Coordinates of C-alpha atoms in Angstrom, one line a residue:
Chain A
M2 CA 86.2 124.2 120.5
Y3 CA 84.3 121.1 119.4
V4 CA 87.0 118.5 120.3
N5 CA 86.2 114.8 119.7
G6 CA 82.7 115.8 118.9
V7 CA 81.4 113.5 116.1
T8 CA 83.0 110.2 115.2
L9 CA 85.0 109.7 118.4
K10 CA 82.5 111.3 120.8
N11 CA 82.2 108.4 123.1
R12 CA 85.8 107.4 123.2
G13 CA 86.3 108.2 126.8
I14 CA 83.2 106.4 128.1
P15 CA 83.7 102.9 129.5
D16 CA 82.4 100.1 127.1
S17 CA 81.7 102.7 124.4
H18 CA 81.8 99.9 121.9
R19 CA 78.7 98.2 123.3
L20 CA 75.2 98.8 121.9
S21 CA 73.8 99.7 125.3
V22 CA 76.3 102.6 125.7
Y23 CA 75.8 103.7 122.1
E24 CA 72.1 103.8 122.5
S25 CA 72.2 105.6 125.8
T26 CA 74.1 108.4 124.1
G27 CA 71.7 108.8 121.3
G28 CA 72.8 105.9 119.1
Y29 CA 70.5 104.6 116.4
Q30 CA 68.3 107.7 116.8
A31 CA 69.3 108.8 113.3
L32 CA 67.9 105.5 111.9
R33 CA 64.8 105.7 114.0
K34 CA 64.3 109.3 112.9
I35 CA 64.4 108.3 109.2
F36 CA 61.7 105.8 109.8
S37 CA 59.5 107.8 112.2
E38 CA 59.6 111.0 110.1
Q39 CA 59.5 109.0 106.8
V40 CA 62.6 110.6 105.5
T41 CA 63.1 109.5 101.9
P42 CA 66.4 108.3 100.4
E43 CA 66.6 111.4 98.3
Q44 CA 66.2 113.6 101.4
V45 CA 69.1 111.7 103.1
I46 CA 71.3 112.3 100.1
A47 CA 70.3 116.0 100.0
E48 CA 71.2 116.3 103.7
M49 CA 74.6 114.7 103.0
K50 CA 75.2 117.2 100.2
T51 CA 74.3 120.1 102.5
S52 CA 76.8 118.9 105.1
A53 CA 79.7 119.2 102.7
L54 CA 81.1 116.0 104.1
R55 CA 84.0 115.0 102.0
G56 CA 85.5 111.5 101.9
R57 CA 87.7 110.9 104.9
G58 CA 89.8 108.2 103.3
G59 CA 92.1 110.6 101.6
A60 CA 90.6 111.7 98.3
G61 CA 88.1 114.2 99.8
F62 CA 85.4 113.5 97.3
P63 CA 82.0 114.9 98.3
T64 CA 80.1 112.1 100.0
G65 CA 76.5 113.2 99.0
L66 CA 77.5 113.5 95.4
K67 CA 79.1 110.0 95.5
W68 CA 75.9 108.6 97.0
S69 CA 73.8 110.2 94.2
F70 CA 75.8 108.3 91.6
M71 CA 74.3 105.0 92.6
P72 CA 71.8 103.9 89.9
K73 CA 68.1 103.7 90.8
G74 CA 65.6 101.2 89.7
V75 CA 68.1 98.5 88.7
S76 CA 67.3 94.9 89.4
G77 CA 69.6 92.7 91.4
T78 CA 71.9 93.4 94.4
K79 CA 73.6 96.7 95.0
Y80 CA 76.5 96.7 97.5
L81 CA 77.8 99.1 100.1
L82 CA 81.4 98.7 101.2
C83 CA 83.4 100.2 104.0
N84 CA 87.1 100.8 103.4
A85 CA 88.8 100.0 106.8
D86 CA 92.1 98.9 105.2
E87 CA 93.9 101.6 107.1
G88 CA 97.6 101.5 106.2
E89 CA 99.1 104.7 104.9
P90 CA 102.0 105.6 107.1
G91 CA 100.8 108.2 109.6
T92 CA 97.1 107.1 109.5
C93 CA 95.6 105.5 112.6
K94 CA 92.1 106.9 113.1
D95 CA 89.8 104.3 111.7
R96 CA 91.3 101.8 114.1
D97 CA 90.1 103.9 117.0
I98 CA 86.6 104.4 115.5
M99 CA 86.3 100.7 115.2
R100 CA 87.6 100.0 118.7
Y101 CA 85.6 102.6 120.4
E102 CA 82.6 103.5 118.2
P103 CA 81.8 100.4 116.0
H104 CA 78.1 101.0 116.2
R105 CA 78.5 104.6 114.9
L106 CA 80.1 103.1 111.8
I107 CA 77.4 100.4 111.5
E108 CA 74.6 102.9 111.8
G109 CA 76.2 105.1 109.2
M110 CA 76.3 102.2 106.8
I111 CA 72.7 101.2 107.4
I112 CA 71.6 104.8 106.6
G113 CA 73.8 104.7 103.5
A114 CA 72.3 101.4 102.4
Y115 CA 68.8 102.9 102.9
A116 CA 69.7 106.0 100.9
M117 CA 71.3 104.0 98.0
G118 CA 69.1 100.9 98.1
A119 CA 72.0 98.5 98.9
R120 CA 71.0 95.1 100.0
A121 CA 74.3 93.8 101.3
G122 CA 77.6 95.3 102.6
Y123 CA 81.1 94.4 103.7
I124 CA 83.4 96.1 106.1
F125 CA 86.9 95.4 104.7
I126 CA 89.3 95.6 107.7
R127 CA 93.0 95.0 107.4
G128 CA 93.9 91.6 108.7
E129 CA 96.4 92.8 111.3
F130 CA 93.6 94.7 113.1
I131 CA 92.4 91.8 115.2
E132 CA 91.1 93.9 118.1
P133 CA 89.0 96.2 115.8
I134 CA 87.8 93.2 113.9
R135 CA 86.5 91.6 117.1
R136 CA 84.9 94.8 118.2
V137 CA 83.1 95.3 114.9
E138 CA 82.0 91.6 114.7
A139 CA 80.6 91.8 118.2
A140 CA 78.8 95.0 117.4
L141 CA 77.3 93.4 114.2
E142 CA 75.9 90.6 116.4
E143 CA 74.4 93.1 118.7
A144 CA 72.9 95.1 115.9
Y145 CA 71.4 92.0 114.3
A146 CA 69.9 90.9 117.6
A147 CA 68.4 94.3 118.1
G148 CA 66.8 94.3 114.7
F149 CA 69.0 97.1 113.1
L150 CA 70.3 94.6 110.5
G151 CA 68.9 91.8 108.5
E152 CA 65.4 91.3 107.1
R153 CA 62.8 94.1 107.6
I154 CA 64.9 96.4 109.7
L155 CA 62.8 97.8 112.6
G156 CA 59.7 96.4 110.9
Q157 CA 60.2 98.5 107.8
D158 CA 60.2 97.4 104.2
F159 CA 64.0 97.7 104.1
S160 CA 66.6 94.9 104.5
F161 CA 70.4 95.1 104.7
D162 CA 73.0 92.5 105.6
L163 CA 76.4 93.5 106.8
Y164 CA 79.6 91.4 107.2
V165 CA 83.2 91.8 108.1
Y166 CA 85.8 90.9 105.5
R167 CA 89.4 90.5 106.8
G168 CA 92.3 91.6 104.6
A169 CA 95.6 89.6 104.6
G170 CA 98.3 92.2 104.4
A171 CA 98.6 94.6 101.4
Y172 CA 98.4 98.4 101.5
I173 CA 97.1 98.5 98.0
C174 CA 93.8 97.1 99.1
G175 CA 93.0 100.5 100.4
E176 CA 92.6 101.5 96.8
E177 CA 88.9 101.0 96.2
T178 CA 88.9 98.8 93.2
A179 CA 91.8 96.7 94.6
L180 CA 89.7 96.2 97.6
M181 CA 86.9 94.9 95.5
E182 CA 89.3 92.5 93.8
A183 CA 90.5 91.3 97.2
L184 CA 86.9 90.8 98.2
E185 CA 86.3 88.7 95.2
G186 CA 89.2 86.5 96.4
K187 CA 91.9 87.8 94.1
K188 CA 95.2 89.6 94.3
G189 CA 94.5 93.2 95.3
Q190 CA 95.3 94.9 92.0
P191 CA 93.5 98.0 91.0
R192 CA 91.1 98.1 88.1
F193 CA 91.0 100.6 85.3
K194 CA 88.4 103.3 85.8
P195 CA 86.0 103.9 84.2
P196 CA 83.8 102.0 84.7
F197 CA 83.5 103.4 88.2
P198 CA 82.2 101.3 91.1
A199 CA 78.7 102.9 91.0
S200 CA 78.1 101.1 87.7
Y201 CA 80.6 98.2 87.9
G202 CA 81.8 97.4 91.4
L203 CA 81.9 94.3 93.5
Y204 CA 80.9 91.2 91.4
G205 CA 80.3 93.7 88.6
R206 CA 77.3 95.2 90.5
P207 CA 76.6 98.8 91.4
T208 CA 78.7 99.5 94.5
T209 CA 79.5 102.5 96.7
I210 CA 82.5 102.5 99.0
N211 CA 83.3 105.0 101.8
N212 CA 85.9 105.2 104.5
V213 CA 85.2 104.4 108.2
E214 CA 85.3 108.0 109.4
T215 CA 83.0 109.0 106.5
F216 CA 80.3 106.5 107.5
A217 CA 80.7 107.3 111.2
S218 CA 80.0 111.0 110.5
V219 CA 76.6 110.1 109.0
P220 CA 74.4 109.5 112.1
D221 CA 75.0 113.0 113.6
I222 CA 74.4 114.6 110.2
I223 CA 71.0 113.0 110.0
V224 CA 70.1 113.8 113.6
H225 CA 71.3 117.4 113.6
G226 CA 71.1 118.3 109.9
G227 CA 73.6 118.9 107.2
Q228 CA 73.7 122.6 107.9
W229 CA 74.7 121.9 111.5
F230 CA 77.6 119.7 110.3
L231 CA 78.7 122.2 107.7
E232 CA 78.8 124.9 110.3
L233 CA 81.1 122.9 112.5
G234 CA 83.8 123.4 109.8
K235 CA 84.0 125.9 107.0
A236 CA 82.5 126.3 103.6
N237 CA 83.3 123.4 101.2
N238 CA 85.0 121.7 104.2
G239 CA 82.2 120.7 106.4
G240 CA 82.3 119.2 109.9
T241 CA 85.0 118.0 112.2
K242 CA 87.8 115.7 111.1
I243 CA 90.1 113.4 113.0
F244 CA 93.8 114.3 112.7
S245 CA 96.3 111.7 113.6
V246 CA 99.2 113.6 114.8
T247 CA 102.4 111.5 115.0
G248 CA 106.1 111.7 114.8
H249 CA 108.1 114.2 116.8
V250 CA 105.4 115.5 119.1
Q251 CA 105.0 115.0 122.9
R252 CA 101.4 113.7 122.8
P253 CA 100.8 111.8 119.6
G254 CA 97.2 110.9 119.1
N255 CA 93.9 111.3 117.3
Y256 CA 92.4 114.8 117.6
E257 CA 89.0 115.4 116.2
V258 CA 88.6 119.1 115.6
P259 CA 86.7 121.4 113.3
M260 CA 87.8 121.7 109.7
G261 CA 89.8 125.0 109.5
T262 CA 91.5 124.7 112.8
P263 CA 94.9 126.4 112.6
F264 CA 97.7 124.0 112.5
P265 CA 99.6 125.6 115.5
E266 CA 96.5 124.8 117.7
L267 CA 96.6 121.2 116.6
L268 CA 100.3 121.0 117.2
E269 CA 99.7 122.4 120.7
M270 CA 97.0 119.8 121.4
A271 CA 99.5 117.1 120.5
G272 CA 101.8 118.4 123.2
G273 CA 103.9 120.5 120.9
L274 CA 107.4 119.7 119.9
R275 CA 110.0 118.0 122.2
P276 CA 112.0 120.4 124.4
G277 CA 114.6 122.4 122.5
R278 CA 113.5 121.3 119.1
S279 CA 112.2 123.3 116.1
L280 CA 109.7 122.3 113.4
K281 CA 111.5 121.3 110.3
A282 CA 108.8 119.8 108.1
V283 CA 105.3 118.3 108.2
I284 CA 103.7 115.7 106.0
P285 CA 100.1 116.9 106.3
G286 CA 98.0 114.0 105.0
G287 CA 99.9 110.7 105.1
T288 CA 103.1 109.8 103.2
S289 CA 101.4 110.0 99.8
T290 CA 101.1 113.8 100.2
A291 CA 103.8 116.3 99.6
M292 CA 106.0 117.4 102.5
L293 CA 105.7 121.0 103.6
A294 CA 108.2 123.2 105.3
G295 CA 107.5 123.8 109.0
D296 CA 107.1 127.5 108.5
T297 CA 104.6 127.0 105.7
M298 CA 102.6 124.6 107.8
M299 CA 102.4 127.0 110.7
D300 CA 100.4 129.4 108.5
C301 CA 97.9 126.7 107.3
T302 CA 94.5 125.8 108.6
M303 CA 93.6 122.1 108.7
D304 CA 91.2 121.8 105.8
Y305 CA 91.3 120.5 102.2
D306 CA 91.5 124.0 100.6
S307 CA 94.2 125.5 102.8
I308 CA 96.5 122.5 102.6
A309 CA 96.0 122.3 98.8
K310 CA 96.8 126.0 98.5
A311 CA 100.1 125.4 100.3
G312 CA 101.0 122.7 97.7
S313 CA 100.0 119.5 99.4
A314 CA 96.9 117.6 100.3
L315 CA 94.9 116.9 103.5
G316 CA 94.7 113.2 102.6
A317 CA 93.4 111.2 105.5
G318 CA 94.4 113.9 108.0
S319 CA 97.6 112.0 108.9
V320 CA 99.9 114.7 110.2
I321 CA 103.5 113.6 110.5
V322 CA 105.6 116.0 112.4
I323 CA 109.3 116.1 111.7
D324 CA 111.7 118.2 113.9
D325 CA 115.3 119.3 113.3
S326 CA 116.8 116.2 114.9
V327 CA 116.6 114.1 111.8
C328 CA 118.0 114.1 108.4
I329 CA 115.4 114.4 105.6
V330 CA 117.2 112.0 103.4
R331 CA 116.9 109.3 106.0
V332 CA 113.2 110.0 106.5
V333 CA 112.4 109.9 102.8
E334 CA 114.5 106.8 102.2
R335 CA 112.3 105.1 104.7
I336 CA 109.2 106.4 103.1
A337 CA 110.4 105.2 99.6
R338 CA 110.9 101.7 101.0
F339 CA 107.3 101.6 101.9
Y340 CA 106.1 102.3 98.3
M341 CA 108.6 99.8 96.9
H342 CA 107.3 97.1 99.3
E343 CA 103.6 97.9 98.6
S344 CA 103.6 98.3 94.8
C345 CA 101.2 95.6 93.6
G346 CA 103.4 95.0 90.5
Q347 CA 100.7 95.6 88.0
C348 CA 102.0 98.7 86.2
T349 CA 105.6 98.8 85.1
P350 CA 106.4 102.5 86.0
C351 CA 105.3 101.7 89.6
R352 CA 106.8 98.2 89.9
E353 CA 110.2 99.3 88.6
G354 CA 110.0 103.0 89.5
M355 CA 109.3 102.6 93.3
G356 CA 112.3 100.3 93.6
W357 CA 114.4 102.6 91.5
L358 CA 113.6 105.6 93.7
W359 CA 114.3 103.7 96.9
R360 CA 117.7 102.3 95.6
V361 CA 118.9 105.8 94.7
M362 CA 117.6 107.2 98.0
H363 CA 119.4 104.3 99.7
R364 CA 122.7 104.9 98.1
I365 CA 122.6 108.6 98.9
E366 CA 121.7 107.8 102.5
N367 CA 124.6 105.3 102.7
G368 CA 127.2 107.7 101.4
Q369 CA 127.4 106.3 97.8
G370 CA 125.3 109.0 96.2
R371 CA 126.4 110.3 92.8
A372 CA 126.5 113.9 91.6
Q373 CA 123.6 113.4 89.2
D374 CA 121.4 111.5 91.6
I375 CA 119.1 114.4 92.5
E376 CA 118.3 115.0 88.8
L377 CA 117.9 111.3 88.4
L378 CA 115.3 111.1 91.2
L379 CA 113.4 114.0 89.7
N380 CA 113.6 112.5 86.2
V381 CA 112.5 109.1 87.3
G382 CA 109.7 110.6 89.3
S383 CA 108.4 112.7 86.4
R384 CA 108.3 109.5 84.3
I385 CA 106.2 107.7 86.8
E386 CA 103.6 110.3 87.7
G387 CA 100.3 110.0 85.8
R388 CA 101.4 106.8 84.0
T389 CA 99.8 104.1 86.3
I390 CA 96.3 102.8 86.9
C391 CA 96.1 103.9 90.5
A392 CA 97.5 106.7 92.7
L393 CA 100.0 104.6 94.7
A394 CA 103.0 105.5 92.5
D395 CA 102.1 109.2 92.5
G396 CA 102.0 108.9 96.3
G397 CA 105.5 107.4 96.2
V398 CA 106.9 110.1 94.1
A399 CA 105.4 113.0 96.1
P400 CA 107.7 112.7 99.2
V401 CA 110.8 112.4 97.1
V402 CA 110.2 115.4 94.9
S403 CA 108.7 117.6 97.6
S404 CA 111.6 116.9 99.9
I405 CA 114.2 117.7 97.2
K406 CA 112.4 121.0 96.6
L407 CA 112.5 121.9 100.3
F408 CA 115.8 120.4 101.5
R409 CA 118.0 120.2 98.4
E410 CA 121.0 121.2 100.5
E411 CA 120.7 118.1 102.7
Y412 CA 120.7 115.9 99.6
E413 CA 123.7 117.8 98.2
H414 CA 125.6 117.5 101.4
H415 CA 124.9 113.8 101.6
I416 CA 126.2 113.3 98.1
R417 CA 129.2 115.5 98.6
H418 CA 130.3 114.3 102.0
G419 CA 128.7 110.9 102.2
Q420 CA 126.8 111.7 105.4
C421 CA 123.9 113.5 106.9
L422 CA 124.0 117.3 107.4
V423 CA 121.9 116.9 110.5
G424 CA 121.2 114.1 113.0
Q425 CA 123.0 110.9 113.6
R426 CA 124.6 109.0 110.9
R427 CA 123.1 105.6 110.3
A428 CA 124.9 102.8 112.0
A429 CA 126.8 100.7 109.5
Chain B
M8 CA 95.1 68.2 106.5
L9 CA 92.2 70.5 107.5
S10 CA 90.2 69.5 110.5
D11 CA 86.5 69.3 110.7
Q12 CA 86.6 72.5 112.8
A13 CA 88.5 74.3 110.1
L14 CA 86.2 73.0 107.4
A15 CA 83.2 74.3 109.3
A16 CA 84.8 77.7 109.8
I17 CA 85.5 77.9 106.0
A18 CA 81.9 76.9 105.3
A19 CA 80.7 79.7 107.6
E20 CA 82.9 82.2 105.7
R21 CA 81.3 81.0 102.4
R22 CA 77.9 81.9 103.6
K23 CA 78.8 85.5 103.7
Y24 CA 79.0 85.7 99.9
P25 CA 76.6 84.9 97.0
A26 CA 76.4 81.2 96.3
D27 CA 78.4 81.5 93.0
Q28 CA 81.2 83.5 94.7
A29 CA 83.0 80.8 96.7
R30 CA 86.3 82.4 95.7
S31 CA 85.4 85.4 98.0
A32 CA 86.1 83.0 100.9
L33 CA 89.6 82.3 99.7
L34 CA 91.5 84.8 101.9
A35 CA 89.6 83.6 105.0
A36 CA 90.1 80.0 104.1
L37 CA 93.9 80.4 103.8
R38 CA 94.0 82.2 107.1
I39 CA 92.0 79.5 108.8
A40 CA 94.3 76.9 107.3
Q41 CA 97.4 78.8 108.5
E42 CA 96.0 79.3 112.0
E43 CA 95.6 75.6 112.3
H44 CA 98.8 74.5 110.7
G45 CA 101.2 77.3 111.6
W46 CA 102.1 78.0 108.0
L47 CA 101.0 77.2 104.5
P48 CA 102.8 74.3 102.7
T49 CA 101.9 73.7 99.1
E50 CA 99.6 70.7 99.8
L51 CA 97.6 72.8 102.2
I52 CA 97.1 75.6 99.7
E53 CA 95.9 73.0 97.2
E54 CA 93.5 71.5 99.7
V55 CA 92.0 74.9 100.4
A56 CA 91.5 75.3 96.6
Q57 CA 89.8 71.9 96.5
V58 CA 87.5 72.8 99.4
L59 CA 86.4 76.0 97.7
E60 CA 86.2 74.2 94.3
I61 CA 88.5 76.7 92.6
P62 CA 91.7 76.1 90.5
S63 CA 94.7 75.8 92.8
I64 CA 96.5 78.6 90.8
Q65 CA 94.0 81.0 92.2
A66 CA 94.9 80.0 95.7
F67 CA 98.6 80.2 95.0
E68 CA 98.2 83.7 93.5
V69 CA 96.6 84.9 96.7
A70 CA 98.8 83.1 99.1
T71 CA 101.9 84.6 97.5
F72 CA 100.5 88.1 97.1
Y73 CA 99.5 89.0 100.7
T74 CA 102.1 89.4 103.4
M75 CA 100.2 87.7 106.3
Y76 CA 100.5 84.3 104.7
D77 CA 103.6 82.3 105.8
L78 CA 104.9 80.1 103.0
K79 CA 107.7 78.8 105.2
P80 CA 107.6 77.6 108.8
V81 CA 107.8 80.4 111.4
G82 CA 108.4 80.4 115.1
K83 CA 105.7 80.1 117.7
H84 CA 105.8 83.8 118.3
K85 CA 106.1 86.0 115.2
L86 CA 107.3 89.4 116.2
C87 CA 106.5 91.9 113.5
V88 CA 108.1 95.3 114.2
C89 CA 106.7 98.3 112.2
G90 CA 109.5 100.2 110.5
S91 CA 107.4 102.8 108.6
V92 CA 107.9 106.5 109.1
S93 CA 106.1 107.4 112.3
C94 CA 107.6 104.3 114.1
F95 CA 111.0 105.1 112.5
L96 CA 110.8 108.7 113.9
N97 CA 110.2 107.1 117.3
G98 CA 113.1 104.7 117.4
S99 CA 111.9 101.5 115.7
D100 CA 115.4 100.9 114.4
D101 CA 116.6 100.7 118.0
I102 CA 113.8 98.3 118.9
L103 CA 114.7 96.1 115.9
A104 CA 118.4 96.2 116.8
H105 CA 117.7 95.3 120.4
L106 CA 115.5 92.4 119.4
Q107 CA 118.2 91.0 117.0
K108 CA 120.8 91.2 119.7
R109 CA 118.5 89.8 122.4
L110 CA 117.3 86.8 120.2
G111 CA 120.6 86.3 118.4
I112 CA 118.8 86.3 115.0
G113 CA 118.6 88.6 112.0
I114 CA 115.4 90.0 110.4
G115 CA 113.4 87.3 108.8
E116 CA 115.1 84.6 110.8
T117 CA 113.8 82.1 113.5
T118 CA 115.5 81.1 116.7
A119 CA 116.9 77.6 116.9
D120 CA 114.3 76.6 119.5
G121 CA 111.5 77.6 117.1
L122 CA 110.1 80.0 119.6
F123 CA 110.6 83.3 117.8
T124 CA 110.6 84.7 114.3
L125 CA 111.6 88.4 113.8
Q126 CA 110.2 90.4 111.0
E127 CA 110.2 94.1 110.0
V128 CA 106.9 95.1 108.5
E129 CA 105.4 98.2 106.9
C130 CA 102.8 100.5 108.5
L131 CA 100.6 98.7 111.0
G132 CA 98.1 101.6 111.2
A133 CA 98.9 102.5 114.9
C134 CA 101.2 105.4 114.3
K135 CA 100.2 107.4 117.3
D136 CA 101.3 104.5 119.5
A137 CA 104.8 104.2 117.9
P138 CA 106.9 102.3 118.0
V139 CA 104.6 99.3 117.5
L140 CA 104.9 95.6 117.2
H141 CA 102.3 93.0 115.9
L142 CA 102.3 89.7 117.7
G143 CA 99.6 87.2 117.1
D144 CA 96.3 88.9 117.9
Q145 CA 97.8 91.8 119.7
Y146 CA 99.5 95.1 119.1
L147 CA 102.2 96.1 121.6
E148 CA 102.7 99.8 121.7
R149 CA 105.2 102.5 122.7
L150 CA 107.9 99.9 122.8
T151 CA 111.1 100.4 124.8
P152 CA 114.2 98.1 125.1
E153 CA 113.2 97.4 128.7
G154 CA 109.7 96.5 127.6
I155 CA 111.1 94.2 125.0
D156 CA 113.2 92.4 127.6
A157 CA 110.1 91.8 129.7
L158 CA 108.1 90.6 126.7
I159 CA 110.8 88.1 125.7
E160 CA 110.9 86.7 129.3
Q161 CA 107.1 86.4 129.4
L162 CA 107.0 84.6 126.1
R163 CA 109.8 82.3 127.1
G164 CA 107.9 81.6 130.3
G165 CA 105.0 80.3 128.3
S166 CA 102.6 83.3 128.5
S167 CA 101.1 84.6 125.3
D168 CA 98.9 87.2 126.8
V169 CA 101.4 90.0 127.1
R170 CA 99.3 93.1 127.3

């Protein structure tokens, strides 16, 4: 199996974040190939389309298609942004790419800038990620010194400047238009779409934004070809993908495996469950995706289509494993708190609704649930979904509604008896 | 209140953005100000706005929106324990309870000697290393009560490099 083969290939090599190590393992060969073989921007985009690479930030939008949306022949600056505002509970992969493979990200962005004609770019890294920020900033310095960035890159008629932008603490900035607002020095509140970033993005200019892992996949696609990448995975789900396996497993970690890998294999890589425990539920793509029953998950393969068919989403590949030691109501109450805290406050259904969901979850968990509370949660949820500018609120509703579907008896037990059906009762 | 060094750092941030987009340097300027002063009093936020030549309301909006800005004094060491789901599944509540007992303060409070502030924060993006704590420019990972005791001793002893 092709484990840790593309974006975290060098993770185990000492000083893998340095330019010399990256170059000694084939780094910047994709960029050199583009220039030496006179590959056109259109050919780069065609290769990306062939690869079937889909956005690794969570939405899974085909990257080649997104790149083709950038307008051609416009005057003025076009921008390329990298979303490194990693913060969805369960997601911890971009941090490792930036710590261990910052040049792979940078090379991917330079190639993207070449393909789309972007003149400047920013890597938006969440403010708490000091170590990744320092690694990426040091790598940018090295790349400038080596002539991979700046004016006339490698002597070609192509210039691109790239900078780090540090966030200041707000999950919502991972939403692409909120990120642009933050970059403009404002509160990170999402914009209405349309217009989409390709026509009206940063400073109102044509802009493309991709996730860290997406960009880091680009160099190998250019070197080996889109077909090679596609065949690592399966049709419509090209390549390998990092899965962050966390929660109740013995070896939590980032596992980069081919798309379509059976979930039981991934679970085994992560050390399996703790002794004597059974698999209760899995959140397959970060907390904004619906919870699936353990049995359902054991029949899934890890790709967009299989997880969607099972009723959830692959998201950012953030697999949260939950065993039978814990009460689902407790888990979901904690997840609901996150969305209440992170709602940006712009849309009323989200601002009020996320707090409402948490308060009802909280009273159920604390033994004060009322008979009608399950219906209330479902009702409130249904009045939030689809009524907000961005997807944060839908993401906050998903764990509540999906967990009620799967574990209604735990909710009912809580309400009737004022305590958990399983696991330890919360300390007063 | 801002030193020449801080002003130079803010000027360097401004150069990352188009000349007419000084506001883009606002988040960085507030961070630089806070790093120098420890927290962001009203006058300092106003000064940042003046330096960037933007209305102060724009600076206040940002300073109150993002969680990493401290609008009240905090301790020398701000311990931010992640309480989101992967950390929760790995015992973050126990870590928080241990810290509260050990420091004799509640969540959001600062010790009387001004050394420690304890906060519970949402996902830090290091879920595979749960439970995790953010302290200054470091993440401390796979926390245990024993590790917490050693950390507190080290910080009390004056060391801030606790990796």
